[in-house]
Amino acid sequence: MSIWWSLHLRRDAASVPLARRLLLGAMETAGVDPDISYDLSVALTEACANAVEHGGGAARGGFSEAYRVTAYLEGEKCRIEVADVGPGFPAVAGGRAHPPAHPAPYDAEHGRGLCLIQELADHVHIGNKPDRGGAVVSFDKILKWRKGAPLMAV
């Protein structure tokens, strides 16, 4: 079984729950375990919130007000990617992106999203788009299925 979808969303706070609800609906319909769906939806919410807050920048011919969310349910795994056209993460030696390594204090209003994504997903890649500017956050999680799931991987 393979399902994928991609959204081109405005950098507006209202787009975040839309992406989350679409993911939850697709996973419920496919028969993914609710705990796995919830973890992925929280991680997606954090990635989208970062794109909304930090993902603006100069785009072809103007200022970008959009970001992209792509989700793949492939076999026993779900991969989600959120990409924007903002300034990306600062580069370190060798030109590689260097996202924040330490979470913010527990009472901080900002700065915990990427660490939360890393805790909720099985594999996380945080970096910059090559040659085009912008950040890309992608994460995978092994799926568990409800008993009798209609689209369970075979």
mmCIF file of C-alpha atoms in Angstrom:
data_model
loop_
_atom_site.group_PDB
_atom_site.id
_atom_site.type_symbol
_atom_site.label_atom_id
_atom_site.label_comp_id
_atom_site.label_asym_id
_atom_site.label_seq_id
_atom_site.Cartn_x
_atom_site.Cartn_y
_atom_site.Cartn_z
ATOM 1 C CA MET A 1 0.000 0.000 0.000
ATOM 2 C CA SER A 2 1.250 3.427 -0.901
ATOM 3 C CA ILE A 3 -0.413 6.809 -0.361
ATOM 4 C CA TRP A 4 1.103 10.247 -0.792
ATOM 5 C CA TRP A 5 -0.155 13.791 -0.864
ATOM 6 C CA SER A 6 1.376 17.218 -1.125
ATOM 7 C CA LEU A 7 0.033 20.587 -0.023
ATOM 8 C CA HIS A 8 1.139 24.064 -1.000
ATOM 9 C CA LEU A 9 0.060 26.209 1.965
ATOM 10 C CA ARG A 10 0.083 29.904 2.788
ATOM 11 C CA ARG A 11 2.418 30.929 5.590
ATOM 12 C CA ASP A 12 -0.530 31.619 7.838
ATOM 13 C CA ALA A 13 -1.275 30.145 11.267
ATOM 14 C CA ALA A 14 -4.603 28.776 9.952
ATOM 15 C CA SER A 15 -2.720 26.436 7.603
ATOM 16 C CA VAL A 16 -1.176 24.479 10.482
ATOM 17 C CA PRO A 17 -4.362 22.804 11.803
ATOM 18 C CA LEU A 18 -5.465 22.181 8.207
ATOM 19 C CA ALA A 19 -2.316 20.142 7.493
ATOM 20 C CA ARG A 20 -2.695 18.324 10.806
ATOM 21 C CA ARG A 21 -6.339 17.402 10.191
ATOM 22 C CA LEU A 22 -5.578 16.135 6.682
ATOM 23 C CA LEU A 23 -2.806 13.912 8.034
ATOM 24 C CA LEU A 24 -4.976 12.579 10.860
ATOM 25 C CA GLY A 25 -7.862 11.902 8.464
ATOM 26 C CA ALA A 26 -5.652 10.025 6.007
ATOM 27 C CA MET A 27 -4.125 7.929 8.775
ATOM 28 C CA GLU A 28 -7.485 7.129 10.357
ATOM 29 C CA THR A 29 -8.888 6.095 6.977
ATOM 30 C CA ALA A 30 -5.860 3.897 6.280
ATOM 31 C CA GLY A 31 -6.136 2.265 9.719
ATOM 32 C CA VAL A 32 -2.964 3.549 11.358
ATOM 33 C CA ASP A 33 -2.797 3.131 15.138
ATOM 34 C CA PRO A 34 -4.094 6.334 16.815
ATOM 35 C CA ASP A 35 -0.997 6.746 19.021
ATOM 36 C CA ILE A 36 1.297 6.719 15.973
ATOM 37 C CA SER A 37 -1.032 9.122 14.145
ATOM 38 C CA TYR A 38 -1.016 11.462 17.127
ATOM 39 C CA ASP A 39 2.805 11.488 17.379
ATOM 40 C CA LEU A 40 3.130 12.263 13.678
ATOM 41 C CA SER A 41 0.460 14.958 13.835
ATOM 42 C CA VAL A 42 2.249 16.736 16.697
ATOM 43 C CA ALA A 43 5.561 16.547 14.821
ATOM 44 C CA LEU A 44 3.857 17.892 11.684
ATOM 45 C CA THR A 45 2.302 20.717 13.691
ATOM 46 C CA GLU A 46 5.735 21.744 14.990
ATOM 47 C CA ALA A 47 7.341 21.612 11.540
ATOM 48 C CA CYS A 48 4.506 23.641 9.978
ATOM 49 C CA ALA A 49 4.593 26.203 12.790
ATOM 50 C CA ASN A 50 8.325 26.673 12.141
ATOM 51 C CA ALA A 51 7.690 27.148 8.404
ATOM 52 C CA VAL A 52 4.977 29.707 9.137
ATOM 53 C CA GLU A 53 7.150 31.627 11.590
ATOM 54 C CA HIS A 54 10.574 31.387 9.947
ATOM 55 C CA GLY A 55 9.957 30.280 6.352
ATOM 56 C CA GLY A 56 9.567 33.569 4.522
ATOM 57 C CA GLY A 57 12.088 35.082 2.247
ATOM 58 C CA ALA A 58 12.801 36.288 -1.208
ATOM 59 C CA ALA A 59 11.353 34.009 -3.838
ATOM 60 C CA ARG A 60 11.392 34.215 -7.635
ATOM 61 C CA GLY A 61 10.163 37.697 -8.344
ATOM 62 C CA GLY A 62 8.941 38.533 -4.863
ATOM 63 C CA PHE A 63 8.327 37.548 -1.284
ATOM 64 C CA SER A 64 7.219 33.988 -0.614
ATOM 65 C CA GLU A 65 4.132 33.456 1.448
ATOM 66 C CA ALA A 66 3.939 29.686 1.024
ATOM 67 C CA TYR A 67 5.460 26.421 2.204
ATOM 68 C CA ARG A 68 5.026 22.791 1.158
ATOM 69 C CA VAL A 69 3.991 19.708 3.117
ATOM 70 C CA THR A 70 4.368 16.248 1.579
ATOM 71 C CA ALA A 71 3.396 13.008 3.302
ATOM 72 C CA TYR A 72 4.115 9.454 2.139
ATOM 73 C CA LEU A 73 2.635 6.310 3.646
ATOM 74 C CA GLU A 74 4.778 3.645 2.047
ATOM 75 C CA GLY A 75 4.608 0.086 3.313
ATOM 76 C CA GLU A 76 5.264 0.106 7.045
ATOM 77 C CA LYS A 77 6.607 3.669 7.197
ATOM 78 C CA CYS A 78 5.320 7.226 7.029
ATOM 79 C CA ARG A 79 7.601 10.030 5.851
ATOM 80 C CA ILE A 80 6.643 13.675 6.163
ATOM 81 C CA GLU A 81 8.535 16.599 4.668
ATOM 82 C CA VAL A 82 7.961 20.298 5.312
ATOM 83 C CA ALA A 83 9.887 22.722 3.095
ATOM 84 C CA ASP A 84 9.934 26.508 3.017
ATOM 85 C CA VAL A 85 11.813 29.241 1.157
ATOM 86 C CA GLY A 86 13.088 31.161 4.171
ATOM 87 C CA PRO A 87 16.707 31.796 5.088
ATOM 88 C CA GLY A 88 17.226 28.184 6.188
ATOM 89 C CA PHE A 89 19.438 27.103 9.050
ATOM 90 C CA PRO A 90 22.819 28.749 9.653
ATOM 91 C CA ALA A 91 25.727 26.954 7.977
ATOM 92 C CA VAL A 92 28.778 25.647 9.809
ATOM 93 C CA ALA A 93 32.146 24.416 8.522
ATOM 94 C CA GLY A 94 31.710 22.520 5.282
ATOM 95 C CA GLY A 95 28.549 24.449 4.412
ATOM 96 C CA ARG A 96 26.202 22.021 6.175
ATOM 97 C CA ALA A 97 23.106 23.341 7.882
ATOM 98 C CA HIS A 98 23.323 23.534 11.640
ATOM 99 C CA PRO A 99 19.925 23.533 13.371
ATOM 100 C CA PRO A 100 19.794 24.307 17.091
ATOM 101 C CA ALA A 101 21.255 21.386 19.048
ATOM 102 C CA HIS A 102 19.759 22.044 22.476
ATOM 103 C CA PRO A 103 16.129 22.554 23.417
ATOM 104 C CA ALA A 104 14.991 25.786 24.945
ATOM 105 C CA PRO A 105 14.253 25.870 28.675
ATOM 106 C CA TYR A 106 10.997 24.149 29.659
ATOM 107 C CA ASP A 107 9.223 27.456 30.278
ATOM 108 C CA ALA A 108 10.308 29.140 27.015
ATOM 109 C CA GLU A 109 7.618 30.138 24.515
ATOM 110 C CA HIS A 110 9.744 29.120 21.489
ATOM 111 C CA GLY A 111 12.611 26.819 20.601
ATOM 112 C CA ARG A 112 11.398 23.321 21.461
ATOM 113 C CA GLY A 113 9.778 22.272 18.173
ATOM 114 C CA LEU A 114 12.730 20.610 16.444
ATOM 115 C CA CYS A 115 13.663 18.693 19.582
ATOM 116 C CA LEU A 116 10.059 17.545 19.957
ATOM 117 C CA ILE A 117 10.058 16.304 16.348
ATOM 118 C CA GLN A 118 13.238 14.341 17.074
ATOM 119 C CA GLU A 119 11.607 12.716 20.104
ATOM 120 C CA LEU A 120 8.393 11.762 18.289
ATOM 121 C CA ALA A 121 9.857 10.395 15.043
ATOM 122 C CA ASP A 122 12.133 7.436 14.352
ATOM 123 C CA HIS A 123 14.412 9.235 11.909
ATOM 124 C CA VAL A 124 14.738 12.998 11.373
ATOM 125 C CA HIS A 125 16.618 15.045 8.785
ATOM 126 C CA ILE A 126 16.874 18.792 9.276
ATOM 127 C CA GLY A 127 18.690 20.823 6.675
ATOM 128 C CA ASN A 128 18.599 23.361 3.895
ATOM 129 C CA LYS A 129 17.468 22.989 0.300
ATOM 130 C CA PRO A 130 20.495 22.714 -1.944
ATOM 131 C CA ASP A 131 21.108 25.819 -4.088
ATOM 132 C CA ARG A 132 17.606 27.290 -3.655
ATOM 133 C CA GLY A 133 17.385 28.549 -0.094
ATOM 134 C CA GLY A 134 14.948 27.457 2.520
ATOM 135 C CA ALA A 135 14.757 24.823 5.207
ATOM 136 C CA VAL A 136 13.601 21.223 4.897
ATOM 137 C CA VAL A 137 12.479 19.163 7.874
ATOM 138 C CA SER A 138 11.689 15.520 7.103
ATOM 139 C CA PHE A 139 10.882 12.739 9.505
ATOM 140 C CA ASP A 140 9.902 9.064 9.376
ATOM 141 C CA LYS A 141 8.021 6.805 11.717
ATOM 142 C CA ILE A 142 7.360 3.087 11.550
ATOM 143 C CA LEU A 143 3.612 2.511 11.399
ATOM 144 C CA LYS A 144 1.476 0.281 13.578
ATOM 145 C CA TRP A 145 -1.959 -0.678 12.352
ATOM 146 C CA ARG A 146 -5.352 -1.091 13.988
ATOM 147 C CA LYS A 147 -6.763 -4.592 13.850
ATOM 148 C CA GLY A 148 -8.616 -5.018 10.559
ATOM 149 C CA ALA A 149 -7.130 -1.847 9.065
ATOM 150 C CA PRO A 150 -8.521 -1.416 5.543
ATOM 151 C CA LEU A 151 -5.259 -0.289 3.906
ATOM 152 C CA MET A 152 -2.751 -2.139 6.072
ATOM 153 C CA ALA A 153 0.560 -2.769 4.355
ATOM 154 C CA VAL A 154 0.916 -6.307 3.046
#
